[in-house]
Short mmCIF file of C-alpha atoms and ligand atoms in Angstrom, two decimals:
data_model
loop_
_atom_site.label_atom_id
_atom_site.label_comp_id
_atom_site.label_asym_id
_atom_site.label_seq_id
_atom_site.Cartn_x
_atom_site.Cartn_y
_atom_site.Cartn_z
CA UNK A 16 -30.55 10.30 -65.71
CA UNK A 17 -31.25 13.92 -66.13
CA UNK A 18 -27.65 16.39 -66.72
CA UNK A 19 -28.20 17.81 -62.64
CA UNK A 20 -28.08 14.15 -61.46
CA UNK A 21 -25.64 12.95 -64.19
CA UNK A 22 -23.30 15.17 -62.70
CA UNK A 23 -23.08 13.90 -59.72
CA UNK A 24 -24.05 10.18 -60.15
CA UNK A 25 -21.88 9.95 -63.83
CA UNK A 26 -18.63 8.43 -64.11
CA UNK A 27 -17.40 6.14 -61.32
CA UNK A 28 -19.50 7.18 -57.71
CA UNK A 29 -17.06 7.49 -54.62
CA UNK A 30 -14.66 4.35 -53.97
CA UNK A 31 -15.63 1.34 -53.92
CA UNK A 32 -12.67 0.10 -51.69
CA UNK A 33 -13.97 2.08 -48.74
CA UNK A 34 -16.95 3.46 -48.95
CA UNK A 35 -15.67 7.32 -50.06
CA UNK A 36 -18.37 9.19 -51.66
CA UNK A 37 -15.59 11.23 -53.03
CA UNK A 38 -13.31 9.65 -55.82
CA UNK A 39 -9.78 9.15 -53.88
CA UNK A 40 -6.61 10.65 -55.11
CA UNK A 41 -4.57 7.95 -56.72
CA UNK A 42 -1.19 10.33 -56.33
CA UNK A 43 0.75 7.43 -57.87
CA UNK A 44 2.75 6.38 -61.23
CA UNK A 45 3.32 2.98 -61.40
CA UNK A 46 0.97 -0.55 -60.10
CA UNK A 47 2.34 -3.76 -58.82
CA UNK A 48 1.57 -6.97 -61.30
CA UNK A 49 0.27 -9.92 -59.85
CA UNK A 50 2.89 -11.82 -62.66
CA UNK A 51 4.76 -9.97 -65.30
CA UNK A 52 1.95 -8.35 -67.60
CA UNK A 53 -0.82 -9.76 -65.56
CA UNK A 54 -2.40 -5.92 -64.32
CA UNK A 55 -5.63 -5.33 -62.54
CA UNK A 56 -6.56 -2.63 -64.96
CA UNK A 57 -3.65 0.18 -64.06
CA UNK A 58 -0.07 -0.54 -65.12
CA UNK A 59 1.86 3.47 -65.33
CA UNK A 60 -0.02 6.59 -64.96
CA UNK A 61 0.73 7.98 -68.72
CA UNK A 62 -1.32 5.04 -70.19
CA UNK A 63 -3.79 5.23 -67.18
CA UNK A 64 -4.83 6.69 -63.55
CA UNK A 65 -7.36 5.65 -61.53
CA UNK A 66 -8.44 9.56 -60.56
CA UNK A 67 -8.33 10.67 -63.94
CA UNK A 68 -10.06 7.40 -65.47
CA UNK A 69 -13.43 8.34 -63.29
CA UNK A 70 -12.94 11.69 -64.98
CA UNK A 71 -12.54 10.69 -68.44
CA UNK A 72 -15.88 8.63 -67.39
CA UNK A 73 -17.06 11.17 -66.34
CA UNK A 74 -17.19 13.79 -69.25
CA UNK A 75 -17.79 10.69 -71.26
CA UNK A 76 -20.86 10.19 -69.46
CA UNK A 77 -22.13 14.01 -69.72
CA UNK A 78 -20.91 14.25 -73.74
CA UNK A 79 -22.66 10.93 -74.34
CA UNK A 80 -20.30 9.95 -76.04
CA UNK A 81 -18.20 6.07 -75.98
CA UNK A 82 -14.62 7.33 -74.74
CA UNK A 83 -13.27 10.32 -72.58
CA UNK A 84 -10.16 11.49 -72.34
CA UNK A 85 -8.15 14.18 -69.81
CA UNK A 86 -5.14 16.18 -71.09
CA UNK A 87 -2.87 18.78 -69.13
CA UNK A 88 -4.87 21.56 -71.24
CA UNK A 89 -7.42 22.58 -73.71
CA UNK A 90 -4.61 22.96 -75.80
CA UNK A 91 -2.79 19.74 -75.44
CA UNK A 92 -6.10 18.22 -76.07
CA UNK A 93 -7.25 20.42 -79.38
CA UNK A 94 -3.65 19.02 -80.23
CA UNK A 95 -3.70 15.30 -79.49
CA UNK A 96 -7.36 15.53 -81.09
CA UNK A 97 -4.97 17.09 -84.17
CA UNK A 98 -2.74 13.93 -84.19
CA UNK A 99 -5.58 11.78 -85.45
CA UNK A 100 -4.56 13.27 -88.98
CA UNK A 101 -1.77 13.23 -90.98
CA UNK A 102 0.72 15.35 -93.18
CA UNK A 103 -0.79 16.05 -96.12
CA UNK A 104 -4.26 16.49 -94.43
CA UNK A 105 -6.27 19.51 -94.44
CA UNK A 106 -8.43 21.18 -91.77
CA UNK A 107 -11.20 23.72 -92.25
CA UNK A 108 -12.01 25.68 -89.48
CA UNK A 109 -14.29 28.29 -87.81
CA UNK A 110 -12.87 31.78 -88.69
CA UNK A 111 -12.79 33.33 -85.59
CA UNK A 112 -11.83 30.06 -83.18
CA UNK A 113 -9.84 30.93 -80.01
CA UNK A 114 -6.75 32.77 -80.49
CA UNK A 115 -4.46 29.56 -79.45
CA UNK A 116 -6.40 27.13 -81.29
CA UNK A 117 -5.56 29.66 -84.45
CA UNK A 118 -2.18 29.46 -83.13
CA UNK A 119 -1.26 26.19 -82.74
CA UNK A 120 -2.79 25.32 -86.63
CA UNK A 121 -0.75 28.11 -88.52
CA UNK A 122 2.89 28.49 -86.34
CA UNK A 123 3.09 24.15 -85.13
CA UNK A 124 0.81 22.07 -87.12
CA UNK A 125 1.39 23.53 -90.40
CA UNK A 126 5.23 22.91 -89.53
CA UNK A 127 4.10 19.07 -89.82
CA UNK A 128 2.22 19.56 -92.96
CA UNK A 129 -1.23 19.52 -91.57
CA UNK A 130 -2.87 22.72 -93.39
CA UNK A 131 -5.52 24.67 -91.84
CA UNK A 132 -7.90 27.23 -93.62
CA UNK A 133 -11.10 29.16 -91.93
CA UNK A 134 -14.24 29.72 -93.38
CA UNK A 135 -17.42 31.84 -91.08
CA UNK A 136 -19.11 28.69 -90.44
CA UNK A 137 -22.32 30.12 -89.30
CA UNK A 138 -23.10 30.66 -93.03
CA UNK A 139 -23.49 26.87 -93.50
CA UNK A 140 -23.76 27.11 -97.29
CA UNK A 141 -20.04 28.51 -97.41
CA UNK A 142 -18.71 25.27 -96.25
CA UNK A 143 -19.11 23.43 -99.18
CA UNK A 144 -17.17 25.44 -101.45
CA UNK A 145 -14.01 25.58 -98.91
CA UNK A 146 -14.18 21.72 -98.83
CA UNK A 147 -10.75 20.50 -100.40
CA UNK A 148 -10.18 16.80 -101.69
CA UNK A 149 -7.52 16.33 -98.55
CA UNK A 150 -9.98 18.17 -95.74
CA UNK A 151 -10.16 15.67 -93.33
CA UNK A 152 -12.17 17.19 -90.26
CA UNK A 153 -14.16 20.60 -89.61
CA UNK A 154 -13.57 22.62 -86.94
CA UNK A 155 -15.99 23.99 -85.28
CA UNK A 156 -16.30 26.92 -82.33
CA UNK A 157 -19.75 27.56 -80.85
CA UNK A 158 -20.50 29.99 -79.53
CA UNK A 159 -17.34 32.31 -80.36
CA UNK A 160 -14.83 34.25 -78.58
CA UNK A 161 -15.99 37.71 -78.58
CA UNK A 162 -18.86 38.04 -80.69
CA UNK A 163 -20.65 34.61 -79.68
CA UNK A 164 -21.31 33.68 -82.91
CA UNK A 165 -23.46 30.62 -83.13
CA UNK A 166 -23.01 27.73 -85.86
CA UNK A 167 -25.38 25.06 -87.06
CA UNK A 168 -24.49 22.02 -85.76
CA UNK A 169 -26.41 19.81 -87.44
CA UNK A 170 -26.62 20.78 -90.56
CA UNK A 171 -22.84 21.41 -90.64
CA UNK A 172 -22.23 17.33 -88.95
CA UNK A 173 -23.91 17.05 -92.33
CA UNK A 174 -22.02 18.38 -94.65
CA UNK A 175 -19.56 16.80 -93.12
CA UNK A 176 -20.32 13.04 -93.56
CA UNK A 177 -21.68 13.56 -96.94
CA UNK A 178 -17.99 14.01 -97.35
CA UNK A 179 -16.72 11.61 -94.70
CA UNK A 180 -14.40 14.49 -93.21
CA UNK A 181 -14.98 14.43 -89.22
CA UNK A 182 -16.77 17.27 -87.13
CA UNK A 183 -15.09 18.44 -84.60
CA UNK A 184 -16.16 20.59 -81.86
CA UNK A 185 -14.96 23.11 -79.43
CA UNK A 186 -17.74 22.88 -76.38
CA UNK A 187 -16.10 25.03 -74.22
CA UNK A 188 -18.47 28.26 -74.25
CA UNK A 189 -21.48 26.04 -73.80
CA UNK A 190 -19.81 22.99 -71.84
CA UNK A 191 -21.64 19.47 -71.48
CA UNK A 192 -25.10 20.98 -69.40
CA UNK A 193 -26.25 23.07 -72.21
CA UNK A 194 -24.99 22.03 -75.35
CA UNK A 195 -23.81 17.80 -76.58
CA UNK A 196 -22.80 17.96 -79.75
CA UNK A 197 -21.82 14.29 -80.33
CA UNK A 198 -25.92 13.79 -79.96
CA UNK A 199 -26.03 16.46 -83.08
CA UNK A 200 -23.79 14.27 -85.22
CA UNK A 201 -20.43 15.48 -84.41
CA UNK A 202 -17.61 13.09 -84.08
CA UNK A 203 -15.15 14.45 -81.30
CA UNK A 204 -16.20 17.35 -78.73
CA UNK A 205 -13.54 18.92 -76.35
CA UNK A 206 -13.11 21.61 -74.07
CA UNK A 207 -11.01 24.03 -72.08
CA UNK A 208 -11.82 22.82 -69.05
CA UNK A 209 -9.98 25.49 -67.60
CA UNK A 210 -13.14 27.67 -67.83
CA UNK A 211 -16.68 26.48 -66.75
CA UNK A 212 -16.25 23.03 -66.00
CA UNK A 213 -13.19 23.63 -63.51
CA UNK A 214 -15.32 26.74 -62.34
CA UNK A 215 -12.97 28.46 -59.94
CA UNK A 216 -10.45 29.72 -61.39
CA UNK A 217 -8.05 26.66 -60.08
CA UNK A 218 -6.97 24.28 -62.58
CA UNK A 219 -5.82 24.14 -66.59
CA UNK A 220 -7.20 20.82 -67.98
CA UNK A 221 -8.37 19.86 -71.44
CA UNK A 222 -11.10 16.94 -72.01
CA UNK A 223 -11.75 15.23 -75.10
CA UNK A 224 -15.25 12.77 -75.69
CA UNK A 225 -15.48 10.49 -79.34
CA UNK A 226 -18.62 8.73 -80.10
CA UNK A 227 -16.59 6.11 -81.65
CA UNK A 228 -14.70 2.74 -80.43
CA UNK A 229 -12.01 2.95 -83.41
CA UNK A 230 -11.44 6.89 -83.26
CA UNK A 231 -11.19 6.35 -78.97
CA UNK A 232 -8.85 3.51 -79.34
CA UNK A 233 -6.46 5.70 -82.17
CA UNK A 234 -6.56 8.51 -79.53
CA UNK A 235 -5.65 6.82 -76.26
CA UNK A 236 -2.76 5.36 -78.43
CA UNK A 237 -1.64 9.14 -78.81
CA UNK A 238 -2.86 10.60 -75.25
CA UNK A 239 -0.48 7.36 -74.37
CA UNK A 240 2.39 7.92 -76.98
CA UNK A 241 2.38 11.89 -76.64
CA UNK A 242 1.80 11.93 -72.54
CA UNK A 243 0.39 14.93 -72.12
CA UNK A 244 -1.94 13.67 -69.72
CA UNK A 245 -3.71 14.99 -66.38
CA UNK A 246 -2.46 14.76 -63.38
CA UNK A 247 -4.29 13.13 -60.42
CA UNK A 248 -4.77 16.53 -58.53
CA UNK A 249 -5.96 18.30 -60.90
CA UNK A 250 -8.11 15.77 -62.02
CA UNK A 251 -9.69 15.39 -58.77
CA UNK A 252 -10.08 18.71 -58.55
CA UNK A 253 -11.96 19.47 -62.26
CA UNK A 254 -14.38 16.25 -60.40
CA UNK A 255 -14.75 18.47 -57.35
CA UNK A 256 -15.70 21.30 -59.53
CA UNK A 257 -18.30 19.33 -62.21
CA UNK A 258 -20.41 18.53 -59.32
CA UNK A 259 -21.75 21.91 -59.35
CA UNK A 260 -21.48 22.65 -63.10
CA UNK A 261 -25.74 22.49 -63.38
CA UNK A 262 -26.48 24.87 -60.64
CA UNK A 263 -23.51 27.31 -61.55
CA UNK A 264 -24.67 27.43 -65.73
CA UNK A 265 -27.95 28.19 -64.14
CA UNK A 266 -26.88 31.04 -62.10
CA UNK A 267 -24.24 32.14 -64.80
CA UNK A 268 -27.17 32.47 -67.26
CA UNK A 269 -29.76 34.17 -64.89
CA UNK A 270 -27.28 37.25 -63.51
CA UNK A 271 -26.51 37.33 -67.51
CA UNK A 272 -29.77 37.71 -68.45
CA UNK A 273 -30.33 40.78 -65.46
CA UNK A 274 -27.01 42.34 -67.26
CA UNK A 275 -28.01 41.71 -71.09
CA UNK A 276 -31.37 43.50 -70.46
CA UNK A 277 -29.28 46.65 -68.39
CA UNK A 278 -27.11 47.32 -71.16
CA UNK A 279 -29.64 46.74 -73.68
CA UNK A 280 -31.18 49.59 -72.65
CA UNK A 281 -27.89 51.95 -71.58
CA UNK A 282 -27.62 54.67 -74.29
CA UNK A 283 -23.99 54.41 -73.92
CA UNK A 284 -23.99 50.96 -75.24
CA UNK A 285 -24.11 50.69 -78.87
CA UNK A 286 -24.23 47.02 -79.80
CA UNK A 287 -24.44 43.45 -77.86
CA UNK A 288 -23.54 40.35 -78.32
CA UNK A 289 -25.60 37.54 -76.66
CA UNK A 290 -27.40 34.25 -78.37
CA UNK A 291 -29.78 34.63 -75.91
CA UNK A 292 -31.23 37.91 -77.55
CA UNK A 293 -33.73 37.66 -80.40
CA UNK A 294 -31.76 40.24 -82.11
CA UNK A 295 -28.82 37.50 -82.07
CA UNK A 296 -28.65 36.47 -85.71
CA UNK A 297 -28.44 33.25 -85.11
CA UNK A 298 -30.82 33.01 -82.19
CA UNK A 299 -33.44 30.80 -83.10
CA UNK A 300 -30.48 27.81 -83.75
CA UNK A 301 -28.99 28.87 -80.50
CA UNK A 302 -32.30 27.79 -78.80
CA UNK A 303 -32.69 24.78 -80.90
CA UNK A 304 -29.36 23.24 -80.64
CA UNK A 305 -28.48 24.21 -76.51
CA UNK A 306 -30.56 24.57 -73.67
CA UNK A 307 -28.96 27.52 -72.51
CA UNK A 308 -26.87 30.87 -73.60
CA UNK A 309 -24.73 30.45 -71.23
CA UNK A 310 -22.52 33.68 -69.32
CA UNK A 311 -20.63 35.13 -72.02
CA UNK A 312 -21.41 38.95 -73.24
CA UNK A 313 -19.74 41.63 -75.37
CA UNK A 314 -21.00 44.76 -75.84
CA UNK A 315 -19.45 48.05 -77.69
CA UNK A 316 -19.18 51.32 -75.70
CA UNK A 317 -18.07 52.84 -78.82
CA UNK A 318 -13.89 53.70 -78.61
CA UNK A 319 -11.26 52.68 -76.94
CA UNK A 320 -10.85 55.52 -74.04
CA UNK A 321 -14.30 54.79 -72.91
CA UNK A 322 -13.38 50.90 -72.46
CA UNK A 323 -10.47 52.05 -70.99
CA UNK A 324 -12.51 53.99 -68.59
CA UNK A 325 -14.86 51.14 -67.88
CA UNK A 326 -12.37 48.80 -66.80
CA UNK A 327 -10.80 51.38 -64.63
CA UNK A 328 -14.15 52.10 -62.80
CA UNK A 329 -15.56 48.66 -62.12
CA UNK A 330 -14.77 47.27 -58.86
CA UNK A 331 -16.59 43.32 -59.19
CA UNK A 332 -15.27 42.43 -62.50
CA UNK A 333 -11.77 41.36 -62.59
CA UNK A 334 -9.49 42.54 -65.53
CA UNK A 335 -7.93 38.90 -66.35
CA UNK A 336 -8.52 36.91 -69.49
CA UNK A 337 -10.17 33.39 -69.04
CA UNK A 338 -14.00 32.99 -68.44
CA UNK A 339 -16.46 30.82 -66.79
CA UNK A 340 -15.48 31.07 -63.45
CA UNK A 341 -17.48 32.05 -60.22
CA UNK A 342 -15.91 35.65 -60.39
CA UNK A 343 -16.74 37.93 -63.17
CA UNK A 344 -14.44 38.82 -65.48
CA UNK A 345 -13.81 42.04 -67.59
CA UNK A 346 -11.40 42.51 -70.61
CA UNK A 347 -11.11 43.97 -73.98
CA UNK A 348 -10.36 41.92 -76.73
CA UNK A 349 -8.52 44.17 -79.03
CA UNK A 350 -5.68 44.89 -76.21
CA UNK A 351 -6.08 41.25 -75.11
CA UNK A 352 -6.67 37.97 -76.19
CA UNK A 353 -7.00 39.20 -80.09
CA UNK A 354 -4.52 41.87 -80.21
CA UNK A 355 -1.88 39.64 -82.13
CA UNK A 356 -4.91 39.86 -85.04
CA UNK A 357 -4.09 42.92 -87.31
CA UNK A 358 -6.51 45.80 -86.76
CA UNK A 359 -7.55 45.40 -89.90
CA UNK A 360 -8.48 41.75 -89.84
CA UNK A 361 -10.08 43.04 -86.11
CA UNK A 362 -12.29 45.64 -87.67
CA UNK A 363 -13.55 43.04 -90.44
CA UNK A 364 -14.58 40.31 -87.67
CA UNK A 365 -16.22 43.18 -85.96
CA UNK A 366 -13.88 43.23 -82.49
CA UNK A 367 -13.78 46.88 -82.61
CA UNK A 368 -11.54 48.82 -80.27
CA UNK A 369 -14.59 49.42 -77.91
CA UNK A 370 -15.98 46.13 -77.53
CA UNK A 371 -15.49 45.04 -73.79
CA UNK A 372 -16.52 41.28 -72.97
CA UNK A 373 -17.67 40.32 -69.45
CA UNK A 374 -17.91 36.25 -68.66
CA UNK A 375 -20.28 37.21 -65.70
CA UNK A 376 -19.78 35.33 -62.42
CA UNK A 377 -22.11 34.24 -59.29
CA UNK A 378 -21.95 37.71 -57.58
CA UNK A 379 -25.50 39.33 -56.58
CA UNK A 380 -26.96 40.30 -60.02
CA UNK A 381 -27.78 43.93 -57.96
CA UNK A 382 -23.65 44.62 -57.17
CA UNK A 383 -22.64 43.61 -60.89
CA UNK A 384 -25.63 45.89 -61.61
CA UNK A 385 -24.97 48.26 -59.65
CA UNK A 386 -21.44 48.19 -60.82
CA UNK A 387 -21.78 48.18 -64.79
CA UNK A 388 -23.80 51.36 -63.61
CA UNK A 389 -21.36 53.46 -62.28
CA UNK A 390 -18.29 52.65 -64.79
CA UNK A 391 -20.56 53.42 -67.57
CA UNK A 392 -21.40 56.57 -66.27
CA UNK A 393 -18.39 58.25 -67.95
C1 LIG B 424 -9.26 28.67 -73.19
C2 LIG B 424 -9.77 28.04 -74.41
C3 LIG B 424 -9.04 27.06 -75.09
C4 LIG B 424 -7.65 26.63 -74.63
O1 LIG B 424 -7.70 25.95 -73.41
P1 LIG B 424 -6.51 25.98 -72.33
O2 LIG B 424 -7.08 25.17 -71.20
O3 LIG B 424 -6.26 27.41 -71.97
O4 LIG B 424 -5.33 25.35 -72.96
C5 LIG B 424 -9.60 26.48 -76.20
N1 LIG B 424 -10.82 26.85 -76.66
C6 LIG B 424 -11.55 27.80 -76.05
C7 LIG B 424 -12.88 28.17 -76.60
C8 LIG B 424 -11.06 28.43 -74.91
O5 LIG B 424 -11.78 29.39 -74.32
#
């Protein structure tokens, strides 16, 4: 099945109880038993839901992967995905992963003794020599939050098993239609599905795929013990929005393109950030390891009064943080989602005070065009 179709035909197809090409709502906690123990698949909604069970087939399907899993949020998944380990344990992690995923490792997981250090991972040969005797699992972001820096899958997978620490992937920026890692030799992929794979700007949900029966059957036991599951609503509604996940990337990734080449050639634009340029330094694995860029861009306009000024002017992209939905959305990093990051540590990662990143939308490429043009006028 190619991804288009899989998205529609993967998982668990309508109902098979009626006849509903739509998967039904099971708004519901608990299932009678035929005899005390004796189930018919569904015994309380924690452990298991009918409406979120055809999603977690779902993503399961479109990570190829063996096991899915739903959670209330990316970051209730990152964290049940974090209970696998142990105190004692140590993680080693993209440097410049999303700001909460930073969070949760150094102010709540350290609490319970699992250590976290972070390494730029897109210089594969640095990984080695931040390898500890406890690291138990890598990290991995790809592409990054701003600067859409791109990391080696492969050949970081591994490193990895050479070591027999687990690879561990954030898809989020790239979701299931343009980028599997499990087929790259990671272990565990997950994903705000908040962003793309939600698509409207409707629903917080987290999924979580493993390639593996033993690591699947450890993490439903915590998805089950921890409960911070999915609800059937929102579930449905993440289904609802999947459907059209291959023909939104597309259109993400073609306004992008219109916008990348604009501003590539606006003098008032002094640097961009996009895998899908050849300048990219990590271009060529961008193309090898996803089939798509995907609608992410930053690009510098040089201080912070004339980002300021921008995001003032423009009247299609919405000042919000997020991404991946069918509006566009405008922000600036240092005054937003990274501005708990010293400047100092900002200006080494490169999120300078000027950088503005867009997560373009489905508008007509000509209005966000047109747009861009007028609030970079000055
Ligand atoms: C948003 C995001 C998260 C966190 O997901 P939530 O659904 O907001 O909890 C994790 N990773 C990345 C890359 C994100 O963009």
């Amino acid at each position: 099945m190619r991804k288009k179709t899989q998205l529609i035909h993967g998982g668990i197809f309508g109902d098979e109880a009626t006849g509903a090409v739509s998967v039904p709502i099971y708004q519901v906690s608990t299932y009678k038993q035929d005899g005390p123990g004796d189930h018919r698949g569904f015994e309380y909604s924690r452990t298991g839901n009918p409406t979120r069970h055809a999603l977690e087939e779902l993503i399961k399907d479109l990570e190829e992967g063996k096991r899915g899993f739903a959670f209330g949020s990316g970051m209730a998944a990152m964290t049940a995905v974090m209970m696998l380990l142990s105190s004692g344990d140590h993680v080693l992690m993209t440097d410049d992963v999303y700001g909460g995923s930073f969070r949760v490792m150094t102010k709540v997981l350290n609490r319970f003794g699992i250590e976290a250090s972070f390494v730029n991972t897109s210089d594969v040969d640095s990984i080695q020599n931040e390898i500890r005797d406890n690291t138990k699992a890598l990290f991995i972001e790809t592409p990054t939050n701003p600067l859409l820096k791109i990391t080696d899958l492969e050949a970081v997978a591994k490193i990895a098993k050479a070591n027999s620490i687990l690879t561990i992937v954030d898809n989020t920026f790239s979701t299931p239609y343009w980028q599997n890692p499990l087929t790259l030799g990671a272990d565990i992929v997950l994903h705000s599905a908040t962003k793309y794979l939600g698509g409207h700007s409707d629903v917080v949900a987290g999924l979580v795929v493993v390639n593996d029966e033993k690591i699947g059957n450890d993490l439903h036991f915590i998805q089950n013990s921890t409960g911070g599951v999915l609800g059937p609503q929102d579930s449905w509604l993440l289904m609802r929005g999947i459907k059209t996940l291959g023909i939104r990337m597309e259109e993400h990734e073609k306004n992008t393109s219109r916008i990348v080449e604009y501003l590539s050639g606006h003098a008032g634009v002094s640097k961009i950030y996009y895998p899908g340029l050849e300048s990219h330094p990590n271009h060529e694995i961008a193309k090898k390891q996803s089939r798509g860029f995907g609608g992410m861009v930053s690009f510098d306009v040089g201080s912070a009064e004339k980002a300021a000024a921008v995001l003032n002017k423009v009247k299609f992209f919405t000042l919000a943080e997020s991404l991946g939905a069918v509006e566009s959305l405008i922000s600036v990093p240092a005054l937003m989602t990274h501005a708990s990051i010293p400047a100092a540590r900002r200006a080494e990662l490169g999120i300078t005070d000027g950088l503005i990143r867009i997560s373009v939308g489905l508008e007509d490429a000509e209005d966000l065009l047109e747009d861009l043009e007028q609030a970079l006028r000055g």
